[in-house]
């Protein structure tokens, strides 16, 4: 169990942070919002984990994804971007929380009957815009506000309209090494109007048993073909066959796609 815990690391492509300090100061659960034709309402709970009374602004934004997974904010993704922002409603949009307080945010989609079958997406941006230290001076508060302007959490929201057909494939799986350590690389290819989101697991496959050597949660792809590269913590290089599997979530039994590589 201890070894498995060491293997676990979360790549937040879905829930990506613009500052590592956000993890400690703001807690968001769940880390993905999933809506569909049958389930048009969802909730998210946010908790202020800092020691300051903080005001957060919530907004819906759209990010374009590159082949290597870089995310760039765009104002108008066009119809081909399958943005859900126009049909999305949520409340409240501004929240003030004392330390350790929490708030439930409600999300829903409306007037989606005209949409074509497929997945639609956006990100919900949780941005702290004001911190208040009741024991501090006004000057201290101003400094904190300037710092927090660079801190935000972005949570993906996916709406599935109708019965969506799609396919996911993995290819070009490999394990490489450089001065910083070992990495695995793989390309995900998708077909159809779907946005895959889930978990990578890497196994060393033997004749009688297999051993999991890496796990990555929060994997997502919004483009037809995307390359992933992840560092493998505590990996001991051994010859043999390695297999990467993509699952809908960490606890799913059957993989959606897989690929293998001989080291």
PDB file of C-alpha atoms in Angstrom:
ATOM      1  CA  UNK A   1       0.000   0.000   0.000  1.00  0.00           C
ATOM      2  CA  UNK A   2       2.832   2.397   0.855  1.00  0.00           C
ATOM      3  CA  UNK A   3       4.441   1.762  -2.528  1.00  0.00           C
ATOM      4  CA  UNK A   4       1.140   2.353  -4.301  1.00  0.00           C
ATOM      5  CA  UNK A   5       0.674   5.677  -2.536  1.00  0.00           C
ATOM      6  CA  UNK A   6       4.118   6.774  -3.706  1.00  0.00           C
ATOM      7  CA  UNK A   7       3.123   5.995  -7.279  1.00  0.00           C
ATOM      8  CA  UNK A   8       0.084   8.215  -7.173  1.00  0.00           C
ATOM      9  CA  UNK A   9       0.370  11.724  -8.469  1.00  0.00           C
ATOM     10  CA  UNK A  10      -2.316  13.931  -9.909  1.00  0.00           C
ATOM     11  CA  UNK A  11      -1.817  15.703 -13.209  1.00  0.00           C
ATOM     12  CA  UNK A  12      -4.381  18.465 -13.168  1.00  0.00           C
ATOM     13  CA  UNK A  13      -5.082  18.981 -16.821  1.00  0.00           C
ATOM     14  CA  UNK A  14      -8.748  19.057 -15.935  1.00  0.00           C
ATOM     15  CA  UNK A  15      -8.338  20.797 -12.612  1.00  0.00           C
ATOM     16  CA  UNK A  16      -5.246  22.802 -13.488  1.00  0.00           C
ATOM     17  CA  UNK A  17      -3.792  25.368 -11.121  1.00  0.00           C
ATOM     18  CA  UNK A  18      -2.353  28.745 -11.991  1.00  0.00           C
ATOM     19  CA  UNK A  19      -0.576  28.684  -8.625  1.00  0.00           C
ATOM     20  CA  UNK A  20       0.522  25.777  -6.468  1.00  0.00           C
ATOM     21  CA  UNK A  21      -0.587  27.753  -3.402  1.00  0.00           C
ATOM     22  CA  UNK A  22      -4.203  27.323  -4.508  1.00  0.00           C
ATOM     23  CA  UNK A  23      -4.164  23.717  -3.327  1.00  0.00           C
ATOM     24  CA  UNK A  24      -3.664  24.814   0.258  1.00  0.00           C
ATOM     25  CA  UNK A  25      -5.988  27.831   0.250  1.00  0.00           C
ATOM     26  CA  UNK A  26      -9.010  26.621  -1.747  1.00  0.00           C
ATOM     27  CA  UNK A  27     -10.552  23.153  -1.835  1.00  0.00           C
ATOM     28  CA  UNK A  28     -12.985  22.268  -4.638  1.00  0.00           C
ATOM     29  CA  UNK A  29     -14.993  19.038  -4.827  1.00  0.00           C
ATOM     30  CA  UNK A  30     -15.686  17.334  -7.137  1.00  0.00           C
ATOM     31  CA  UNK A  31     -12.827  18.257  -9.458  1.00  0.00           C
ATOM     32  CA  UNK A  32     -14.931  17.682 -12.576  1.00  0.00           C
ATOM     33  CA  UNK A  33     -18.527  18.714 -13.299  1.00  0.00           C
ATOM     34  CA  UNK A  34     -20.447  16.216 -15.424  1.00  0.00           C
ATOM     35  CA  UNK A  35     -23.837  17.078 -16.940  1.00  0.00           C
ATOM     36  CA  UNK A  36     -25.954  15.301 -19.534  1.00  0.00           C
ATOM     37  CA  UNK A  37     -29.326  15.300 -21.260  1.00  0.00           C
ATOM     38  CA  UNK A  38     -30.719  13.341 -18.307  1.00  0.00           C
ATOM     39  CA  UNK A  39     -28.771  15.113 -15.557  1.00  0.00           C
ATOM     40  CA  UNK A  40     -28.821  18.846 -16.193  1.00  0.00           C
ATOM     41  CA  UNK A  41     -28.075  19.987 -12.637  1.00  0.00           C
ATOM     42  CA  UNK A  42     -24.936  19.482 -10.529  1.00  0.00           C
ATOM     43  CA  UNK A  43     -23.329  21.004  -7.454  1.00  0.00           C
ATOM     44  CA  UNK A  44     -19.769  21.769  -6.375  1.00  0.00           C
ATOM     45  CA  UNK A  45     -18.602  22.505  -2.843  1.00  0.00           C
ATOM     46  CA  UNK A  46     -15.780  24.963  -2.235  1.00  0.00           C
ATOM     47  CA  UNK A  47     -13.997  25.393   1.087  1.00  0.00           C
ATOM     48  CA  UNK A  48     -11.691  28.196   2.186  1.00  0.00           C
ATOM     49  CA  UNK A  49      -8.622  26.441   3.623  1.00  0.00           C
ATOM     50  CA  UNK A  50      -6.671  29.638   4.225  1.00  0.00           C
ATOM     51  CA  UNK A  51      -6.466  31.660   7.428  1.00  0.00           C
ATOM     52  CA  UNK A  52      -8.020  34.709   5.746  1.00  0.00           C
ATOM     53  CA  UNK A  53     -11.591  35.700   5.035  1.00  0.00           C
ATOM     54  CA  UNK A  54     -11.646  35.493   1.231  1.00  0.00           C
ATOM     55  CA  UNK A  55     -13.958  36.597  -1.568  1.00  0.00           C
ATOM     56  CA  UNK A  56     -14.006  34.446  -4.721  1.00  0.00           C
ATOM     57  CA  UNK A  57     -15.290  35.314  -8.178  1.00  0.00           C
ATOM     58  CA  UNK A  58     -16.680  32.471 -10.313  1.00  0.00           C
ATOM     59  CA  UNK A  59     -16.727  32.641 -14.103  1.00  0.00           C
ATOM     60  CA  UNK A  60     -17.105  30.303 -17.078  1.00  0.00           C
ATOM     61  CA  UNK A  61     -14.114  30.342 -19.433  1.00  0.00           C
ATOM     62  CA  UNK A  62     -12.966  28.382 -22.479  1.00  0.00           C
ATOM     63  CA  UNK A  63      -9.448  27.040 -23.015  1.00  0.00           C
ATOM     64  CA  UNK A  64      -7.988  25.802 -26.272  1.00  0.00           C
ATOM     65  CA  UNK A  65      -5.722  22.762 -25.893  1.00  0.00           C
ATOM     66  CA  UNK A  66      -2.492  22.134 -27.811  1.00  0.00           C
ATOM     67  CA  UNK A  67      -0.989  18.812 -28.944  1.00  0.00           C
ATOM     68  CA  UNK A  68       1.229  18.798 -25.831  1.00  0.00           C
ATOM     69  CA  UNK A  69      -1.640  19.704 -23.493  1.00  0.00           C
ATOM     70  CA  UNK A  70      -0.966  23.414 -23.029  1.00  0.00           C
ATOM     71  CA  UNK A  71      -4.129  25.395 -22.285  1.00  0.00           C
ATOM     72  CA  UNK A  72      -4.751  28.871 -23.720  1.00  0.00           C
ATOM     73  CA  UNK A  73      -7.795  30.965 -22.897  1.00  0.00           C
ATOM     74  CA  UNK A  74      -9.850  32.081 -25.901  1.00  0.00           C
ATOM     75  CA  UNK A  75     -12.829  34.428 -25.977  1.00  0.00           C
ATOM     76  CA  UNK A  76     -14.618  32.946 -29.003  1.00  0.00           C
ATOM     77  CA  UNK A  77     -14.012  29.227 -29.634  1.00  0.00           C
ATOM     78  CA  UNK A  78     -16.527  29.125 -32.494  1.00  0.00           C
ATOM     79  CA  UNK A  79     -19.084  26.399 -33.124  1.00  0.00           C
ATOM     80  CA  UNK A  80     -16.384  23.777 -33.711  1.00  0.00           C
ATOM     81  CA  UNK A  81     -15.132  24.296 -30.154  1.00  0.00           C
ATOM     82  CA  UNK A  82     -18.327  22.806 -28.682  1.00  0.00           C
ATOM     83  CA  UNK A  83     -18.492  25.411 -25.900  1.00  0.00           C
ATOM     84  CA  UNK A  84     -21.271  25.028 -23.311  1.00  0.00           C
ATOM     85  CA  UNK A  85     -20.874  28.544 -21.876  1.00  0.00           C
ATOM     86  CA  UNK A  86     -23.889  30.005 -23.707  1.00  0.00           C
ATOM     87  CA  UNK A  87     -26.182  27.365 -22.186  1.00  0.00           C
ATOM     88  CA  UNK A  88     -24.661  27.279 -18.703  1.00  0.00           C
ATOM     89  CA  UNK A  89     -26.147  28.869 -15.600  1.00  0.00           C
ATOM     90  CA  UNK A  90     -24.649  28.839 -12.108  1.00  0.00           C
ATOM     91  CA  UNK A  91     -25.105  30.561  -8.777  1.00  0.00           C
ATOM     92  CA  UNK A  92     -23.701  32.208  -6.747  1.00  0.00           C
ATOM     93  CA  UNK A  93     -21.052  33.919  -8.861  1.00  0.00           C
ATOM     94  CA  UNK A  94     -19.347  35.691  -5.973  1.00  0.00           C
ATOM     95  CA  UNK A  95     -18.732  34.094  -2.585  1.00  0.00           C
ATOM     96  CA  UNK A  96     -17.169  35.356   0.639  1.00  0.00           C
ATOM     97  CA  UNK A  97     -15.936  32.654   3.007  1.00  0.00           C
ATOM     98  CA  UNK A  98     -14.383  32.844   6.446  1.00  0.00           C
ATOM     99  CA  UNK A  99     -11.521  30.413   7.173  1.00  0.00           C
ATOM    100  CA  UNK A 100     -12.729  26.769   6.946  1.00  0.00           C
ATOM    101  CA  UNK A 101     -16.197  27.818   5.773  1.00  0.00           C
ATOM    102  CA  UNK A 102     -17.703  26.194   2.694  1.00  0.00           C
ATOM    103  CA  UNK A 103     -20.327  27.012   0.081  1.00  0.00           C
ATOM    104  CA  UNK A 104     -22.295  24.910  -2.405  1.00  0.00           C
ATOM    105  CA  UNK A 105     -22.452  26.215  -5.980  1.00  0.00           C
ATOM    106  CA  UNK A 106     -25.264  25.016  -8.256  1.00  0.00           C
ATOM    107  CA  UNK A 107     -24.762  24.471 -11.994  1.00  0.00           C
ATOM    108  CA  UNK A 108     -27.325  23.764 -14.698  1.00  0.00           C
ATOM    109  CA  UNK A 109     -27.727  23.838 -18.473  1.00  0.00           C
ATOM    110  CA  UNK A 110     -30.766  25.285 -20.270  1.00  0.00           C
ATOM    111  CA  UNK A 111     -32.203  25.528 -23.775  1.00  0.00           C
ATOM    112  CA  UNK A 112     -29.980  22.788 -25.210  1.00  0.00           C
ATOM    113  CA  UNK A 113     -32.590  21.176 -27.497  1.00  0.00           C
ATOM    114  CA  UNK A 114     -31.030  22.676 -30.640  1.00  0.00           C
ATOM    115  CA  UNK A 115     -27.566  21.225 -29.952  1.00  0.00           C
ATOM    116  CA  UNK A 116     -26.148  18.416 -32.056  1.00  0.00           C
ATOM    117  CA  UNK A 117     -25.298  15.125 -30.364  1.00  0.00           C
ATOM    118  CA  UNK A 118     -21.911  15.268 -28.660  1.00  0.00           C
ATOM    119  CA  UNK A 119     -19.869  16.553 -25.732  1.00  0.00           C
ATOM    120  CA  UNK A 120     -19.675  20.268 -24.920  1.00  0.00           C
ATOM    121  CA  UNK A 121     -17.259  21.858 -22.498  1.00  0.00           C
ATOM    122  CA  UNK A 122     -15.925  24.823 -20.556  1.00  0.00           C
ATOM    123  CA  UNK A 123     -13.986  25.471 -17.347  1.00  0.00           C
ATOM    124  CA  UNK A 124     -15.285  27.097 -14.182  1.00  0.00           C
ATOM    125  CA  UNK A 125     -12.702  29.510 -12.851  1.00  0.00           C
ATOM    126  CA  UNK A 126     -12.571  30.053  -9.067  1.00  0.00           C
ATOM    127  CA  UNK A 127     -10.557  33.214  -8.511  1.00  0.00           C
ATOM    128  CA  UNK A 128      -9.838  34.832  -5.124  1.00  0.00           C
ATOM    129  CA  UNK A 129     -10.223  38.585  -5.565  1.00  0.00           C
ATOM    130  CA  UNK A 130      -9.983  39.805  -1.967  1.00  0.00           C
ATOM    131  CA  UNK A 131      -8.473  38.609   1.289  1.00  0.00           C
ATOM    132  CA  UNK A 132      -9.123  40.156   4.669  1.00  0.00           C
ATOM    133  CA  UNK A 133      -6.840  39.688   7.647  1.00  0.00           C
ATOM    134  CA  UNK A 134      -8.931  40.967  10.521  1.00  0.00           C
ATOM    135  CA  UNK A 135      -5.852  41.297  12.701  1.00  0.00           C
ATOM    136  CA  UNK A 136      -3.771  43.035  10.029  1.00  0.00           C
ATOM    137  CA  UNK A 137      -3.571  46.506   8.572  1.00  0.00           C
ATOM    138  CA  UNK A 138      -5.181  47.831   5.429  1.00  0.00           C
ATOM    139  CA  UNK A 139      -1.783  47.882   3.715  1.00  0.00           C
ATOM    140  CA  UNK A 140      -1.345  44.152   4.367  1.00  0.00           C
ATOM    141  CA  UNK A 141      -4.759  43.489   2.847  1.00  0.00           C
ATOM    142  CA  UNK A 142      -3.826  45.397  -0.309  1.00  0.00           C
ATOM    143  CA  UNK A 143      -0.658  43.336  -0.745  1.00  0.00           C
ATOM    144  CA  UNK A 144      -2.594  40.083  -0.349  1.00  0.00           C
ATOM    145  CA  UNK A 145      -5.129  41.183  -2.962  1.00  0.00           C
ATOM    146  CA  UNK A 146      -2.363  41.826  -5.490  1.00  0.00           C
ATOM    147  CA  UNK A 147      -0.825  38.417  -4.845  1.00  0.00           C
ATOM    148  CA  UNK A 148      -4.152  36.597  -5.112  1.00  0.00           C
ATOM    149  CA  UNK A 149      -4.918  38.132  -8.497  1.00  0.00           C
ATOM    150  CA  UNK A 150      -2.562  35.497  -9.933  1.00  0.00           C
ATOM    151  CA  UNK A 151      -4.146  32.552  -8.098  1.00  0.00           C
ATOM    152  CA  UNK A 152      -7.067  30.592  -9.546  1.00  0.00           C
ATOM    153  CA  UNK A 153      -8.429  27.076  -9.880  1.00  0.00           C
ATOM    154  CA  UNK A 154     -10.100  25.903 -13.088  1.00  0.00           C
ATOM    155  CA  UNK A 155     -12.514  22.962 -12.968  1.00  0.00           C
ATOM    156  CA  UNK A 156     -13.660  21.297 -16.222  1.00  0.00           C
ATOM    157  CA  UNK A 157     -17.367  21.041 -16.938  1.00  0.00           C
ATOM    158  CA  UNK A 158     -18.572  18.575 -19.573  1.00  0.00           C
ATOM    159  CA  UNK A 159     -22.120  18.371 -20.907  1.00  0.00           C
ATOM    160  CA  UNK A 160     -23.060  15.276 -22.940  1.00  0.00           C
ATOM    161  CA  UNK A 161     -25.986  15.860 -25.287  1.00  0.00           C
ATOM    162  CA  UNK A 162     -27.766  12.730 -26.454  1.00  0.00           C
ATOM    163  CA  UNK A 163     -26.243   9.288 -26.981  1.00  0.00           C
ATOM    164  CA  UNK A 164     -22.696  10.038 -28.047  1.00  0.00           C
ATOM    165  CA  UNK A 165     -20.633   7.576 -30.073  1.00  0.00           C
ATOM    166  CA  UNK A 166     -16.873   7.862 -29.951  1.00  0.00           C
ATOM    167  CA  UNK A 167     -13.650   5.918 -29.835  1.00  0.00           C
ATOM    168  CA  UNK A 168     -10.357   6.338 -27.971  1.00  0.00           C
ATOM    169  CA  UNK A 169      -7.031   4.796 -29.038  1.00  0.00           C
ATOM    170  CA  UNK A 170      -3.531   4.930 -27.551  1.00  0.00           C
ATOM    171  CA  UNK A 171      -0.358   4.749 -29.647  1.00  0.00           C
ATOM    172  CA  UNK A 172       3.403   5.420 -29.547  1.00  0.00           C
ATOM    173  CA  UNK A 173       3.700   4.379 -25.893  1.00  0.00           C
ATOM    174  CA  UNK A 174       7.301   4.495 -24.650  1.00  0.00           C
ATOM    175  CA  UNK A 175       9.396   4.961 -21.525  1.00  0.00           C
ATOM    176  CA  UNK A 176      12.342   7.347 -21.654  1.00  0.00           C
ATOM    177  CA  UNK A 177      14.977   8.647 -19.273  1.00  0.00           C
ATOM    178  CA  UNK A 178      16.839  11.914 -18.868  1.00  0.00           C
ATOM    179  CA  UNK A 179      18.775  13.668 -16.102  1.00  0.00           C
ATOM    180  CA  UNK A 180      15.539  14.413 -14.214  1.00  0.00           C
ATOM    181  CA  UNK A 181      14.290  10.827 -14.128  1.00  0.00           C
ATOM    182  CA  UNK A 182      12.073   8.394 -16.017  1.00  0.00           C
ATOM    183  CA  UNK A 183       9.052   9.429 -18.076  1.00  0.00           C
ATOM    184  CA  UNK A 184       6.341   7.656 -19.989  1.00  0.00           C
ATOM    185  CA  UNK A 185       5.020   9.059 -23.238  1.00  0.00           C
ATOM    186  CA  UNK A 186       1.861   8.204 -25.142  1.00  0.00           C
ATOM    187  CA  UNK A 187      -0.411   9.704 -27.789  1.00  0.00           C
ATOM    188  CA  UNK A 188      -4.188   9.597 -27.352  1.00  0.00           C
ATOM    189  CA  UNK A 189      -6.351   9.683 -30.457  1.00  0.00           C
ATOM    190  CA  UNK A 190     -10.095  10.212 -30.290  1.00  0.00           C
ATOM    191  CA  UNK A 191     -12.844   9.912 -32.853  1.00  0.00           C
ATOM    192  CA  UNK A 192     -16.298  11.434 -32.566  1.00  0.00           C
ATOM    193  CA  UNK A 193     -17.648  14.388 -30.583  1.00  0.00           C
ATOM    194  CA  UNK A 194     -16.315  13.171 -27.226  1.00  0.00           C
ATOM    195  CA  UNK A 195     -13.932  14.621 -24.633  1.00  0.00           C
ATOM    196  CA  UNK A 196     -12.180  11.707 -22.860  1.00  0.00           C
ATOM    197  CA  UNK A 197     -11.463  12.181 -19.158  1.00  0.00           C
ATOM    198  CA  UNK A 198     -10.049   9.533 -16.855  1.00  0.00           C
ATOM    199  CA  UNK A 199      -6.997   7.705 -15.518  1.00  0.00           C
ATOM    200  CA  UNK A 200      -3.770   6.293 -16.949  1.00  0.00           C
ATOM    201  CA  UNK A 201      -2.285   3.170 -15.363  1.00  0.00           C
ATOM    202  CA  UNK A 202       1.051   1.688 -16.428  1.00  0.00           C
ATOM    203  CA  UNK A 203       1.807  -1.991 -15.747  1.00  0.00           C
ATOM    204  CA  UNK A 204       4.856  -4.200 -16.109  1.00  0.00           C
ATOM    205  CA  UNK A 205       3.336  -7.367 -17.543  1.00  0.00           C
ATOM    206  CA  UNK A 206       4.856 -10.763 -16.771  1.00  0.00           C
ATOM    207  CA  UNK A 207       3.890 -14.322 -17.686  1.00  0.00           C
ATOM    208  CA  UNK A 208       2.093 -14.970 -14.403  1.00  0.00           C
ATOM    209  CA  UNK A 209       1.525 -11.554 -12.845  1.00  0.00           C
ATOM    210  CA  UNK A 210       1.522  -7.847 -13.547  1.00  0.00           C
ATOM    211  CA  UNK A 211       2.738  -4.931 -11.464  1.00  0.00           C
ATOM    212  CA  UNK A 212       1.407  -1.382 -11.597  1.00  0.00           C
ATOM    213  CA  UNK A 213       4.297   1.085 -11.828  1.00  0.00           C
ATOM    214  CA  UNK A 214       2.483   4.401 -12.413  1.00  0.00           C
ATOM    215  CA  UNK A 215      -0.958   5.961 -12.129  1.00  0.00           C
ATOM    216  CA  UNK A 216      -2.138   9.382 -13.303  1.00  0.00           C
ATOM    217  CA  UNK A 217      -5.598  10.761 -12.544  1.00  0.00           C
ATOM    218  CA  UNK A 218      -7.335  13.696 -14.208  1.00  0.00           C
ATOM    219  CA  UNK A 219      -6.232  12.872 -17.767  1.00  0.00           C
ATOM    220  CA  UNK A 220      -8.197  14.767 -20.417  1.00  0.00           C
ATOM    221  CA  UNK A 221      -8.120  15.409 -24.143  1.00  0.00           C
ATOM    222  CA  UNK A 222     -10.179  17.983 -26.032  1.00  0.00           C
ATOM    223  CA  UNK A 223      -8.551  17.593 -29.453  1.00  0.00           C
ATOM    224  CA  UNK A 224      -8.422  14.746 -32.011  1.00  0.00           C
ATOM    225  CA  UNK A 225      -4.855  13.785 -31.107  1.00  0.00           C
ATOM    226  CA  UNK A 226      -2.841  14.695 -28.025  1.00  0.00           C
ATOM    227  CA  UNK A 227       0.539  13.699 -26.586  1.00  0.00           C
ATOM    228  CA  UNK A 228       1.056  13.029 -22.868  1.00  0.00           C
ATOM    229  CA  UNK A 229       4.353  12.944 -20.966  1.00  0.00           C
ATOM    230  CA  UNK A 230       4.461  12.137 -17.251  1.00  0.00           C
ATOM    231  CA  UNK A 231       7.290  11.574 -14.818  1.00  0.00           C
ATOM    232  CA  UNK A 232       7.366   8.114 -13.220  1.00  0.00           C
ATOM    233  CA  UNK A 233       8.079   8.474  -9.508  1.00  0.00           C
ATOM    234  CA  UNK A 234      10.144   5.736  -7.804  1.00  0.00           C
ATOM    235  CA  UNK A 235      10.420   3.809 -11.069  1.00  0.00           C
ATOM    236  CA  UNK A 236      13.066   1.069 -11.172  1.00  0.00           C
ATOM    237  CA  UNK A 237      13.980   0.332 -14.756  1.00  0.00           C
ATOM    238  CA  UNK A 238      13.692  -3.351 -15.653  1.00  0.00           C
ATOM    239  CA  UNK A 239      13.477  -5.059 -19.008  1.00  0.00           C
ATOM    240  CA  UNK A 240      10.147  -6.513 -20.039  1.00  0.00           C
ATOM    241  CA  UNK A 241       6.779  -5.627 -21.521  1.00  0.00           C
ATOM    242  CA  UNK A 242       5.007  -2.519 -20.237  1.00  0.00           C
ATOM    243  CA  UNK A 243       1.370  -1.715 -20.938  1.00  0.00           C
ATOM    244  CA  UNK A 244      -0.492   1.563 -20.529  1.00  0.00           C
ATOM    245  CA  UNK A 245      -4.261   1.503 -20.014  1.00  0.00           C
ATOM    246  CA  UNK A 246      -6.767   4.340 -20.036  1.00  0.00           C
ATOM    247  CA  UNK A 247      -9.805   4.016 -17.739  1.00  0.00           C
ATOM    248  CA  UNK A 248     -12.886   6.192 -17.251  1.00  0.00           C
ATOM    249  CA  UNK A 249     -11.804   6.589 -13.624  1.00  0.00           C
ATOM    250  CA  UNK A 250      -9.345   5.129 -11.127  1.00  0.00           C
ATOM    251  CA  UNK A 251     -11.770   2.427  -9.957  1.00  0.00           C
ATOM    252  CA  UNK A 252     -13.030   1.191 -13.346  1.00  0.00           C
ATOM    253  CA  UNK A 253     -12.298  -2.468 -14.093  1.00  0.00           C
ATOM    254  CA  UNK A 254     -12.191  -2.439 -17.892  1.00  0.00           C
ATOM    255  CA  UNK A 255      -9.866  -0.097 -19.810  1.00  0.00           C
ATOM    256  CA  UNK A 256     -11.189   2.079 -22.618  1.00  0.00           C
ATOM    257  CA  UNK A 257      -7.916   1.800 -24.558  1.00  0.00           C
ATOM    258  CA  UNK A 258      -4.397   0.405 -24.151  1.00  0.00           C
ATOM    259  CA  UNK A 259      -0.985   0.153 -25.791  1.00  0.00           C
ATOM    260  CA  UNK A 260       2.216  -1.765 -24.992  1.00  0.00           C
ATOM    261  CA  UNK A 261       5.978  -1.258 -25.189  1.00  0.00           C
ATOM    262  CA  UNK A 262       8.959  -3.568 -24.691  1.00  0.00           C
ATOM    263  CA  UNK A 263      11.844  -2.127 -22.700  1.00  0.00           C
TER     264      UNK A 263
END
